[in-house]
Amino acid sequence: MQRMKVVLGHLGGGGGQPRTSPCLGLSGSPRSVAVGNPEDVVVVHGRRTPIGKSKRGGLKDTTPDELLAAVMTAVLKDLNLSPEKLGDICVGNVLQPGAGALTARIGQFLSGIPETVPISCVNRQCSSGLQAVINIAGGIRNGSYDIGLACGITSENVAERFGVSRKKQDAFALASQQKAARAQQMGWFKNEIVPVTTTFTDDQGNEKKITVLQDEGIRPSTTLEGLAKLKPAFKENGTTTAGNSSQVSDGAAAVLLAKRSKASQLHLPVLGVLKSYAVVGVPPDVMGIGPAYAIPVALEKAGLTVNDIDIFEINEAFASQAVYCVEKLGIPLEKVNPLGGAIALGHPLGCTGARQVVTLLHELQRRGKRGYGVVSMCIGTGMGAAAVFEYPGN
């Protein structure tokens, strides 16, 4: 039997024409899912931890390897998939020293995946979790293995150059909080979240066992008036504030991918089909515009347009850049981050891309209809990445 591969990504605590790097073409006709090409790269399953407030939330004393182990274990257990079937692990990492290889390897051992399964790490800044997914998809596509797990364990220039007002940014931030609060209240995150039982040290130095069940950054009481009172974060007269920016957070996510024929052989479900991926370069001083240029390339490769997409999961690094990208592409706001984004949920750097894939596909599954989704984010140093997925329907 061919060895299989796991990809893991862990937590990390516009002038001119952007340059496009080679993109990964993953499918033929974008509308062939009903029949199912045995060579398709499919998403089998995905889970994530709750996203905790960095340095003060329920996961503040939980190590990256423990968070990784939680999601790795959950994905394999949910599917009753033997870890010995896995052929490799690739970890998306941003802030861990030494590329995070040691942390990832420990997380692997804690999850029960044997030492015979090798491991590697990848860092593409905020898109590291998505890059891990794509690295595994590429390996499946080129025949190196048949199945793998991808996991993850952070503006002012955009606002000034492109005229994104403070009012627009605050309104976008409020919507993110409201959508996330509603999703949490309705229980729409329940199927994707793995509860984490951990040790927590309070302000008095007392240790206790707690179980973190839900995202901690959501603020249902947020108002426009409250957001308007916050001071600018970077410049005295700036428009970016703590309220309209992503939160610094802790968390992990895991996405299991496979060749469709292997998924069928192992009687594994198909949660989604990876249709295309693109990464582009943009000016570093306005790196936040990356999704505005990566998304069209990914859509073109998938043979789709903005109108064909049901959900856009665009990382909310800052409201300024998210608003610009949405308006630049003409995306209806109701299609953008319907369960809230990083402003409300948080942005664990190496995890976000994988977390977005998990949230996207679980939401398409909840809706029950065949549809398309896009995951995209800006990337530090001046890049943007985007991937297109198709949910085949219930």
mmCIF file of C-alpha atoms in Angstrom:
data_model
loop_
_atom_site.group_PDB
_atom_site.id
_atom_site.type_symbol
_atom_site.label_atom_id
_atom_site.label_comp_id
_atom_site.label_asym_id
_atom_site.label_seq_id
_atom_site.Cartn_x
_atom_site.Cartn_y
_atom_site.Cartn_z
ATOM 1 C CA MET A 1 0.000 0.000 0.000
ATOM 2 C CA GLN A 2 1.261 3.487 -0.812
ATOM 3 C CA ARG A 3 2.385 5.553 2.159
ATOM 4 C CA MET A 4 0.123 8.504 2.968
ATOM 5 C CA LYS A 5 0.942 12.043 3.987
ATOM 6 C CA VAL A 6 -0.190 14.416 6.713
ATOM 7 C CA VAL A 7 0.263 18.189 6.660
ATOM 8 C CA LEU A 8 0.147 20.080 9.905
ATOM 9 C CA GLY A 9 0.232 23.788 10.538
ATOM 10 C CA HIS A 10 0.542 25.155 14.044
ATOM 11 C CA LEU A 11 -0.198 28.328 15.893
ATOM 12 C CA GLY A 12 2.098 31.276 15.729
ATOM 13 C CA GLY A 13 1.056 33.259 18.674
ATOM 14 C CA GLY A 14 -0.806 49.014 -4.695
ATOM 15 C CA GLY A 15 1.403 50.295 -7.080
ATOM 16 C CA GLY A 16 2.152 48.339 -10.212
ATOM 17 C CA GLN A 17 0.996 44.958 -11.453
ATOM 18 C CA PRO A 18 1.482 42.238 -8.821
ATOM 19 C CA ARG A 19 3.704 39.373 -9.803
ATOM 20 C CA THR A 20 2.123 35.940 -9.925
ATOM 21 C CA SER A 21 4.045 32.825 -8.966
ATOM 22 C CA PRO A 22 3.335 29.393 -10.473
ATOM 23 C CA CYS A 23 -0.056 28.112 -9.372
ATOM 24 C CA LEU A 24 -1.254 24.598 -8.797
ATOM 25 C CA GLY A 25 -3.943 23.420 -11.222
ATOM 26 C CA LEU A 26 -5.890 20.700 -9.486
ATOM 27 C CA SER A 27 -8.848 19.740 -11.594
ATOM 28 C CA GLY A 28 -10.385 19.534 -15.017
ATOM 29 C CA SER A 29 -13.896 20.809 -15.486
ATOM 30 C CA PRO A 30 -14.960 22.663 -12.319
ATOM 31 C CA ARG A 31 -18.416 21.141 -12.607
ATOM 32 C CA SER A 32 -17.416 17.466 -12.735
ATOM 33 C CA VAL A 33 -17.879 16.757 -9.019
ATOM 34 C CA ALA A 34 -21.267 15.102 -9.432
ATOM 35 C CA VAL A 35 -19.548 12.222 -11.261
ATOM 36 C CA GLY A 36 -16.262 12.449 -9.407
ATOM 37 C CA ASN A 37 -12.842 12.206 -11.006
ATOM 38 C CA PRO A 38 -10.816 9.544 -9.163
ATOM 39 C CA GLU A 39 -7.772 11.826 -9.464
ATOM 40 C CA ASP A 40 -9.482 14.726 -7.641
ATOM 41 C CA VAL A 41 -7.801 16.056 -4.528
ATOM 42 C CA VAL A 42 -10.536 16.038 -1.898
ATOM 43 C CA VAL A 43 -10.878 17.257 1.656
ATOM 44 C CA VAL A 44 -12.016 14.354 3.791
ATOM 45 C CA HIS A 45 -12.394 16.042 7.163
ATOM 46 C CA GLY A 46 -11.273 18.994 9.231
ATOM 47 C CA ARG A 47 -11.408 20.099 12.859
ATOM 48 C CA ARG A 48 -10.045 23.006 14.889
ATOM 49 C CA THR A 49 -9.590 23.988 18.497
ATOM 50 C CA PRO A 50 -11.437 26.920 20.011
ATOM 51 C CA ILE A 51 -9.467 30.113 19.412
ATOM 52 C CA GLY A 52 -8.220 31.540 22.698
ATOM 53 C CA LYS A 53 -7.126 35.040 23.650
ATOM 54 C CA SER A 54 -3.353 35.207 23.569
ATOM 55 C CA LYS A 55 -1.580 35.590 26.938
ATOM 56 C CA ARG A 56 -4.816 35.797 28.925
ATOM 57 C CA GLY A 57 -7.296 33.286 27.545
ATOM 58 C CA GLY A 58 -8.036 29.684 28.429
ATOM 59 C CA LEU A 59 -5.249 28.364 26.192
ATOM 60 C CA LYS A 60 -2.530 30.749 27.405
ATOM 61 C CA ASP A 61 -0.686 27.973 29.256
ATOM 62 C CA THR A 62 -1.256 25.333 26.576
ATOM 63 C CA THR A 63 1.775 24.615 24.392
ATOM 64 C CA PRO A 64 1.665 24.516 20.569
ATOM 65 C CA ASP A 65 2.422 20.796 20.480
ATOM 66 C CA GLU A 66 -0.549 20.117 22.778
ATOM 67 C CA LEU A 67 -2.870 22.104 20.528
ATOM 68 C CA LEU A 68 -1.545 20.272 17.473
ATOM 69 C CA ALA A 69 -2.037 16.924 19.149
ATOM 70 C CA ALA A 70 -5.652 17.788 19.975
ATOM 71 C CA VAL A 71 -6.672 18.394 16.367
ATOM 72 C CA MET A 72 -4.538 15.635 14.882
ATOM 73 C CA THR A 73 -6.018 13.103 17.283
ATOM 74 C CA ALA A 74 -9.578 14.302 16.699
ATOM 75 C CA VAL A 75 -9.422 14.096 12.894
ATOM 76 C CA LEU A 76 -8.009 10.583 12.901
ATOM 77 C CA LYS A 77 -10.365 9.410 15.656
ATOM 78 C CA ASP A 78 -13.446 10.853 13.942
ATOM 79 C CA LEU A 79 -12.647 8.818 10.844
ATOM 80 C CA ASN A 80 -11.304 5.758 12.675
ATOM 81 C CA LEU A 81 -8.248 6.108 10.453
ATOM 82 C CA SER A 82 -5.118 4.281 11.563
ATOM 83 C CA PRO A 83 -2.213 6.738 11.974
ATOM 84 C CA GLU A 84 0.120 4.150 10.439
ATOM 85 C CA LYS A 85 -1.494 4.924 7.082
ATOM 86 C CA LEU A 86 -0.037 8.427 7.122
ATOM 87 C CA GLY A 87 3.125 8.976 5.108
ATOM 88 C CA ASP A 88 4.325 12.471 6.004
ATOM 89 C CA ILE A 89 3.521 15.541 8.094
ATOM 90 C CA CYS A 90 4.054 19.153 7.013
ATOM 91 C CA VAL A 91 3.527 21.861 9.613
ATOM 92 C CA GLY A 92 2.635 25.449 8.787
ATOM 93 C CA ASN A 93 4.620 27.628 11.160
ATOM 94 C CA VAL A 94 5.205 31.361 11.617
ATOM 95 C CA LEU A 95 6.571 32.217 15.049
ATOM 96 C CA GLN A 96 8.048 29.012 16.456
ATOM 97 C CA PRO A 97 11.872 29.023 16.541
ATOM 98 C CA GLY A 98 13.888 26.645 14.403
ATOM 99 C CA ALA A 99 11.066 26.513 11.837
ATOM 100 C CA GLY A 100 8.939 24.749 14.447
ATOM 101 C CA ALA A 101 10.101 21.273 13.473
ATOM 102 C CA LEU A 102 10.701 20.115 17.043
ATOM 103 C CA THR A 103 7.336 21.428 18.248
ATOM 104 C CA ALA A 104 5.544 19.746 15.359
ATOM 105 C CA ARG A 105 7.315 16.442 15.923
ATOM 106 C CA ILE A 106 6.376 16.453 19.608
ATOM 107 C CA GLY A 107 2.768 17.218 18.661
ATOM 108 C CA GLN A 108 2.862 14.229 16.340
ATOM 109 C CA PHE A 109 4.062 11.921 19.115
ATOM 110 C CA LEU A 110 1.487 13.265 21.581
ATOM 111 C CA SER A 111 -1.252 12.439 19.076
ATOM 112 C CA GLY A 112 -0.120 8.836 18.708
ATOM 113 C CA ILE A 113 1.180 9.101 15.149
ATOM 114 C CA PRO A 114 4.219 6.776 15.102
ATOM 115 C CA GLU A 115 7.827 7.844 14.657
ATOM 116 C CA THR A 116 7.922 6.097 11.289
ATOM 117 C CA VAL A 117 5.859 8.948 9.847
ATOM 118 C CA PRO A 118 8.231 11.755 8.765
ATOM 119 C CA ILE A 119 7.591 15.485 9.189
ATOM 120 C CA SER A 120 8.425 18.853 7.607
ATOM 121 C CA CYS A 121 7.471 22.489 8.213
ATOM 122 C CA VAL A 122 6.514 25.408 5.978
ATOM 123 C CA ASN A 123 6.348 29.163 6.592
ATOM 124 C CA ARG A 124 4.508 31.513 4.267
ATOM 125 C CA GLN A 125 3.567 34.008 6.951
ATOM 126 C CA CYS A 126 -0.197 34.368 7.446
ATOM 127 C CA SER A 127 -0.977 31.778 4.763
ATOM 128 C CA SER A 128 1.165 29.035 6.315
ATOM 129 C CA GLY A 129 -1.849 26.892 7.214
ATOM 130 C CA LEU A 130 -3.208 27.133 3.663
ATOM 131 C CA GLN A 131 0.268 26.544 2.235
ATOM 132 C CA ALA A 132 0.443 23.321 4.234
ATOM 133 C CA VAL A 133 -2.841 22.250 2.626
ATOM 134 C CA ILE A 134 -1.489 23.072 -0.817
ATOM 135 C CA ASN A 135 1.809 21.297 -0.233
ATOM 136 C CA ILE A 136 -0.042 18.117 0.615
ATOM 137 C CA ALA A 137 -2.406 18.575 -2.335
ATOM 138 C CA GLY A 138 0.594 18.927 -4.623
ATOM 139 C CA GLY A 139 2.120 15.728 -3.286
ATOM 140 C CA ILE A 140 -1.144 13.882 -3.836
ATOM 141 C CA ARG A 141 -1.356 15.330 -7.336
ATOM 142 C CA ASN A 142 2.140 14.251 -8.304
ATOM 143 C CA GLY A 143 1.658 10.727 -6.976
ATOM 144 C CA SER A 144 4.004 10.846 -3.991
ATOM 145 C CA TYR A 145 1.230 9.705 -1.637
ATOM 146 C CA ASP A 146 -2.543 9.389 -1.532
ATOM 147 C CA ILE A 147 -3.672 10.983 1.714
ATOM 148 C CA GLY A 148 -2.386 13.666 4.080
ATOM 149 C CA LEU A 149 -3.313 15.942 6.968
ATOM 150 C CA ALA A 150 -2.766 19.722 6.871
ATOM 151 C CA CYS A 151 -2.756 21.588 10.166
ATOM 152 C CA GLY A 152 -1.943 24.981 11.626
ATOM 153 C CA ILE A 153 -1.204 25.693 15.243
ATOM 154 C CA THR A 154 -0.990 38.384 12.271
ATOM 155 C CA SER A 155 -2.546 48.794 7.493
ATOM 156 C CA GLU A 156 -2.594 51.929 7.805
ATOM 157 C CA ASN A 157 -1.009 52.228 4.315
ATOM 158 C CA VAL A 158 -3.978 50.544 2.641
ATOM 159 C CA ALA A 159 -6.475 52.850 4.332
ATOM 160 C CA GLU A 160 -4.555 55.952 3.305
ATOM 161 C CA ARG A 161 -3.686 54.980 -0.254
ATOM 162 C CA PHE A 162 -7.083 53.591 -1.184
ATOM 163 C CA GLY A 163 -9.325 55.829 0.903
ATOM 164 C CA VAL A 164 -10.907 53.257 3.230
ATOM 165 C CA SER A 165 -12.557 55.392 5.905
ATOM 166 C CA ARG A 166 -12.578 54.727 9.649
ATOM 167 C CA LYS A 167 -16.366 54.539 9.427
ATOM 168 C CA LYS A 168 -16.223 51.738 6.842
ATOM 169 C CA GLN A 169 -13.628 49.848 8.847
ATOM 170 C CA ASP A 170 -15.618 50.038 12.064
ATOM 171 C CA ALA A 171 -18.815 48.972 10.301
ATOM 172 C CA PHE A 172 -17.010 45.957 8.858
ATOM 173 C CA ALA A 173 -15.620 45.092 12.300
ATOM 174 C CA LEU A 174 -19.059 45.346 13.885
ATOM 175 C CA ALA A 175 -20.506 43.007 11.244
ATOM 176 C CA SER A 176 -17.737 40.480 11.918
ATOM 177 C CA GLN A 177 -18.549 40.471 15.624
ATOM 178 C CA GLN A 178 -22.292 40.211 15.024
ATOM 179 C CA LYS A 179 -21.969 37.332 12.559
ATOM 180 C CA ALA A 180 -19.608 35.409 14.830
ATOM 181 C CA ALA A 181 -21.821 35.986 17.872
ATOM 182 C CA ARG A 182 -24.852 34.683 15.990
ATOM 183 C CA ALA A 183 -22.964 31.629 14.728
ATOM 184 C CA GLN A 184 -21.742 30.845 18.232
ATOM 185 C CA GLN A 185 -25.226 31.279 19.697
ATOM 186 C CA MET A 186 -26.757 29.043 17.023
ATOM 187 C CA GLY A 187 -24.136 26.330 17.576
ATOM 188 C CA TRP A 188 -22.798 26.509 14.025
ATOM 189 C CA PHE A 189 -19.179 26.075 15.150
ATOM 190 C CA LYS A 190 -19.916 22.963 17.213
ATOM 191 C CA ASN A 191 -19.053 20.382 14.535
ATOM 192 C CA GLU A 192 -15.715 21.956 13.704
ATOM 193 C CA ILE A 193 -14.407 22.667 17.219
ATOM 194 C CA VAL A 194 -12.435 20.146 19.290
ATOM 195 C CA PRO A 195 -12.806 20.938 23.031
ATOM 196 C CA VAL A 196 -9.403 21.297 24.689
ATOM 197 C CA THR A 197 -8.871 20.215 28.293
ATOM 198 C CA THR A 198 -5.789 21.915 29.667
ATOM 199 C CA THR A 199 -4.082 23.426 32.704
ATOM 200 C CA PHE A 200 -4.763 27.118 33.370
ATOM 201 C CA THR A 201 -2.901 29.342 35.828
ATOM 202 C CA ASP A 202 -4.928 32.241 37.237
ATOM 203 C CA ASP A 203 -3.642 35.669 38.339
ATOM 204 C CA GLN A 204 -2.936 34.327 41.838
ATOM 205 C CA GLY A 205 -0.730 31.554 40.483
ATOM 206 C CA ASN A 206 -3.261 28.788 41.132
ATOM 207 C CA GLU A 207 -3.371 25.976 38.611
ATOM 208 C CA LYS A 208 -6.596 24.274 37.635
ATOM 209 C CA LYS A 209 -7.918 21.981 34.937
ATOM 210 C CA ILE A 210 -10.314 23.635 32.491
ATOM 211 C CA THR A 211 -11.979 22.667 29.216
ATOM 212 C CA VAL A 212 -12.086 25.357 26.543
ATOM 213 C CA LEU A 213 -15.220 24.818 24.480
ATOM 214 C CA GLN A 214 -15.667 27.912 22.333
ATOM 215 C CA ASP A 215 -13.904 30.889 20.756
ATOM 216 C CA GLU A 216 -13.014 33.566 23.293
ATOM 217 C CA GLY A 217 -12.576 36.665 21.130
ATOM 218 C CA ILE A 218 -16.209 37.147 20.120
ATOM 219 C CA ARG A 219 -17.715 40.307 21.644
ATOM 220 C CA PRO A 220 -21.523 40.290 21.204
ATOM 221 C CA SER A 221 -21.846 43.664 22.928
ATOM 222 C CA THR A 222 -19.752 45.503 20.332
ATOM 223 C CA THR A 223 -21.299 48.757 19.046
ATOM 224 C CA LEU A 224 -20.293 51.353 16.478
ATOM 225 C CA GLU A 225 -20.172 53.919 19.248
ATOM 226 C CA GLY A 226 -17.747 51.807 21.239
ATOM 227 C CA LEU A 227 -15.531 51.145 18.209
ATOM 228 C CA ALA A 228 -15.460 54.853 17.377
ATOM 229 C CA LYS A 229 -13.971 55.650 20.790
ATOM 230 C CA LEU A 230 -10.894 53.447 20.318
ATOM 231 C CA LYS A 231 -7.572 55.141 19.704
ATOM 232 C CA PRO A 232 -5.585 54.532 16.487
ATOM 233 C CA ALA A 233 -3.019 51.781 16.879
ATOM 234 C CA PHE A 234 -0.230 52.899 14.534
ATOM 235 C CA LYS A 235 -0.548 56.623 13.818
ATOM 236 C CA GLU A 236 -1.921 59.520 15.828
ATOM 237 C CA ASN A 237 -4.472 60.354 13.136
ATOM 238 C CA GLY A 238 -4.744 56.835 11.735
ATOM 239 C CA THR A 239 -7.853 54.715 11.279
ATOM 240 C CA THR A 240 -6.675 51.241 12.314
ATOM 241 C CA THR A 241 -7.608 50.343 15.889
ATOM 242 C CA ALA A 242 -7.664 47.303 18.132
ATOM 243 C CA GLY A 243 -11.379 47.052 17.377
ATOM 244 C CA ASN A 244 -11.092 46.846 13.584
ATOM 245 C CA SER A 245 -8.011 44.598 13.471
ATOM 246 C CA SER A 246 -7.497 40.879 13.941
ATOM 247 C CA GLN A 247 -6.907 39.603 17.452
ATOM 248 C CA VAL A 248 -3.692 37.935 18.609
ATOM 249 C CA SER A 249 -4.782 34.403 19.425
ATOM 250 C CA ASP A 250 -3.928 30.768 20.183
ATOM 251 C CA GLY A 251 -5.369 27.839 18.260
ATOM 252 C CA ALA A 252 -4.792 24.926 15.907
ATOM 253 C CA ALA A 253 -6.571 23.303 12.970
ATOM 254 C CA ALA A 254 -6.187 20.123 10.913
ATOM 255 C CA VAL A 255 -7.409 19.247 7.421
ATOM 256 C CA LEU A 256 -7.208 15.724 6.018
ATOM 257 C CA LEU A 257 -6.804 15.525 2.229
ATOM 258 C CA ALA A 258 -6.754 12.522 -0.079
ATOM 259 C CA LYS A 259 -6.933 11.423 -3.667
ATOM 260 C CA ARG A 260 -10.609 10.703 -4.337
ATOM 261 C CA SER A 261 -9.873 7.102 -5.326
ATOM 262 C CA LYS A 262 -8.054 6.503 -2.027
ATOM 263 C CA ALA A 263 -10.870 8.101 -0.044
ATOM 264 C CA SER A 264 -13.302 5.793 -1.793
ATOM 265 C CA GLN A 265 -11.110 2.748 -1.146
ATOM 266 C CA LEU A 266 -10.967 3.582 2.576
ATOM 267 C CA HIS A 267 -14.674 4.489 2.712
ATOM 268 C CA LEU A 268 -13.861 8.027 3.785
ATOM 269 C CA PRO A 269 -16.312 10.894 3.238
ATOM 270 C CA VAL A 270 -15.727 13.784 0.835
ATOM 271 C CA LEU A 271 -16.241 17.141 2.525
ATOM 272 C CA GLY A 272 -14.937 19.188 -0.373
ATOM 273 C CA VAL A 273 -12.873 19.189 -3.565
ATOM 274 C CA LEU A 274 -9.838 21.418 -3.988
ATOM 275 C CA LYS A 275 -10.230 23.117 -7.363
ATOM 276 C CA SER A 276 -7.331 25.573 -7.591
ATOM 277 C CA TYR A 277 -4.736 27.625 -5.739
ATOM 278 C CA ALA A 278 -2.840 30.824 -6.474
ATOM 279 C CA VAL A 279 -0.271 32.949 -4.695
ATOM 280 C CA VAL A 280 0.766 36.385 -5.982
ATOM 281 C CA GLY A 281 3.164 39.137 -5.037
ATOM 282 C CA VAL A 282 2.053 42.707 -4.276
ATOM 283 C CA PRO A 283 3.876 45.824 -2.975
ATOM 284 C CA PRO A 284 5.070 45.122 0.605
ATOM 285 C CA ASP A 285 3.860 48.469 1.959
ATOM 286 C CA VAL A 286 0.275 47.546 1.031
ATOM 287 C CA MET A 287 0.512 43.791 1.546
ATOM 288 C CA GLY A 288 -3.126 43.747 2.665
ATOM 289 C CA ILE A 289 -4.387 44.049 -0.915
ATOM 290 C CA GLY A 290 -3.100 40.539 -1.674
ATOM 291 C CA PRO A 291 -6.502 38.798 -1.788
ATOM 292 C CA ALA A 292 -7.763 41.294 -4.383
ATOM 293 C CA TYR A 293 -5.153 39.927 -6.780
ATOM 294 C CA ALA A 294 -4.880 36.287 -5.692
ATOM 295 C CA ILE A 295 -8.618 35.551 -5.799
ATOM 296 C CA PRO A 296 -9.093 36.386 -9.518
ATOM 297 C CA VAL A 297 -6.151 34.151 -10.453
ATOM 298 C CA ALA A 298 -7.498 31.226 -8.432
ATOM 299 C CA LEU A 299 -11.009 31.715 -9.846
ATOM 300 C CA GLU A 300 -9.692 31.799 -13.410
ATOM 301 C CA LYS A 301 -7.795 28.569 -12.865
ATOM 302 C CA ALA A 302 -10.978 26.941 -11.552
ATOM 303 C CA GLY A 303 -13.037 28.246 -14.487
ATOM 304 C CA LEU A 304 -15.256 30.273 -12.148
ATOM 305 C CA THR A 305 -16.202 33.897 -11.491
ATOM 306 C CA VAL A 306 -16.999 35.862 -8.352
ATOM 307 C CA ASN A 307 -20.692 35.272 -9.019
ATOM 308 C CA ASP A 308 -20.222 31.481 -8.861
ATOM 309 C CA ILE A 309 -18.906 31.555 -5.287
ATOM 310 C CA ASP A 310 -21.235 31.068 -2.334
ATOM 311 C CA ILE A 311 -18.810 31.916 0.492
ATOM 312 C CA PHE A 312 -15.606 33.933 0.604
ATOM 313 C CA GLU A 313 -13.476 33.315 3.701
ATOM 314 C CA ILE A 314 -11.163 36.343 3.502
ATOM 315 C CA ASN A 315 -8.856 36.770 6.467
ATOM 316 C CA GLU A 316 -9.582 39.955 8.359
ATOM 317 C CA ALA A 317 -6.023 40.930 9.226
ATOM 318 C CA PHE A 318 -7.296 44.504 9.260
ATOM 319 C CA ALA A 319 -10.707 45.846 8.308
ATOM 320 C CA SER A 320 -9.005 48.346 5.995
ATOM 321 C CA GLN A 321 -7.535 45.684 3.722
ATOM 322 C CA ALA A 322 -10.549 43.381 3.911
ATOM 323 C CA VAL A 323 -12.893 46.201 2.913
ATOM 324 C CA TYR A 324 -10.619 47.208 0.047
ATOM 325 C CA CYS A 325 -10.421 43.642 -1.322
ATOM 326 C CA VAL A 326 -14.175 43.087 -1.076
ATOM 327 C CA GLU A 327 -14.956 46.358 -2.845
ATOM 328 C CA LYS A 328 -12.213 45.896 -5.455
ATOM 329 C CA LEU A 329 -13.654 42.505 -6.468
ATOM 330 C CA GLY A 330 -17.314 43.512 -6.137
ATOM 331 C CA ILE A 331 -18.131 40.735 -3.672
ATOM 332 C CA PRO A 332 -21.571 40.999 -2.000
ATOM 333 C CA LEU A 333 -20.988 41.502 1.722
ATOM 334 C CA GLU A 334 -23.424 38.731 2.640
ATOM 335 C CA LYS A 335 -21.017 36.230 1.009
ATOM 336 C CA VAL A 336 -17.997 37.399 3.021
ATOM 337 C CA ASN A 337 -17.134 35.561 6.246
ATOM 338 C CA PRO A 338 -20.752 34.665 7.074
ATOM 339 C CA LEU A 339 -19.686 33.298 10.491
ATOM 340 C CA GLY A 340 -17.375 36.203 11.240
ATOM 341 C CA GLY A 341 -13.649 36.496 10.663
ATOM 342 C CA ALA A 342 -10.379 37.204 12.431
ATOM 343 C CA ILE A 343 -11.584 40.496 13.915
ATOM 344 C CA ALA A 344 -14.050 38.485 16.007
ATOM 345 C CA LEU A 345 -12.528 35.005 16.057
ATOM 346 C CA GLY A 346 -8.827 35.816 16.193
ATOM 347 C CA HIS A 347 -5.802 35.219 13.969
ATOM 348 C CA PRO A 348 -3.342 32.531 15.154
ATOM 349 C CA LEU A 349 -0.818 33.162 12.396
ATOM 350 C CA GLY A 350 0.167 29.672 11.321
ATOM 351 C CA CYS A 351 -3.311 28.290 11.914
ATOM 352 C CA THR A 352 -5.579 30.756 10.118
ATOM 353 C CA GLY A 353 -5.432 29.288 6.602
ATOM 354 C CA ALA A 354 -6.289 25.789 7.809
ATOM 355 C CA ARG A 355 -8.945 27.204 10.168
ATOM 356 C CA GLN A 356 -10.587 29.031 7.273
ATOM 357 C CA VAL A 357 -10.766 25.812 5.228
ATOM 358 C CA VAL A 358 -12.384 23.987 8.155
ATOM 359 C CA THR A 359 -14.931 26.748 8.747
ATOM 360 C CA LEU A 360 -15.718 27.147 5.044
ATOM 361 C CA LEU A 361 -16.399 23.494 4.335
ATOM 362 C CA HIS A 362 -18.372 22.894 7.522
ATOM 363 C CA GLU A 363 -20.584 25.878 6.706
ATOM 364 C CA LEU A 364 -21.161 24.683 3.129
ATOM 365 C CA GLN A 365 -22.015 21.263 4.574
ATOM 366 C CA ARG A 366 -24.429 22.836 7.053
ATOM 367 C CA ARG A 367 -26.212 24.585 4.193
ATOM 368 C CA GLY A 368 -26.496 21.237 2.439
ATOM 369 C CA LYS A 369 -26.370 22.409 -1.175
ATOM 370 C CA ARG A 370 -23.639 21.927 -3.712
ATOM 371 C CA GLY A 371 -21.581 25.095 -3.844
ATOM 372 C CA TYR A 372 -18.209 26.813 -4.082
ATOM 373 C CA GLY A 373 -16.073 28.604 -1.539
ATOM 374 C CA VAL A 374 -12.872 30.628 -1.548
ATOM 375 C CA VAL A 375 -10.248 30.901 1.186
ATOM 376 C CA SER A 376 -7.890 33.871 0.888
ATOM 377 C CA MET A 377 -5.546 36.030 2.930
ATOM 378 C CA CYS A 378 -2.919 38.725 2.668
ATOM 379 C CA ILE A 379 0.644 37.750 3.539
ATOM 380 C CA GLY A 380 3.356 39.692 5.315
ATOM 381 C CA THR A 381 6.175 40.987 3.059
ATOM 382 C CA GLY A 382 3.701 41.578 0.232
ATOM 383 C CA MET A 383 1.744 38.603 -1.088
ATOM 384 C CA GLY A 384 -1.745 37.194 -1.312
ATOM 385 C CA ALA A 385 -2.973 33.591 -1.503
ATOM 386 C CA ALA A 386 -6.307 32.061 -2.469
ATOM 387 C CA ALA A 387 -7.773 28.590 -2.911
ATOM 388 C CA VAL A 388 -11.094 27.474 -4.391
ATOM 389 C CA PHE A 389 -13.066 24.543 -2.979
ATOM 390 C CA GLU A 390 -16.249 22.844 -4.070
ATOM 391 C CA TYR A 391 -18.713 21.197 -1.709
ATOM 392 C CA PRO A 392 -20.379 18.312 -3.601
ATOM 393 C CA GLY A 393 -23.705 18.522 -1.758
ATOM 394 C CA ASN A 394 -25.507 16.245 0.691
#
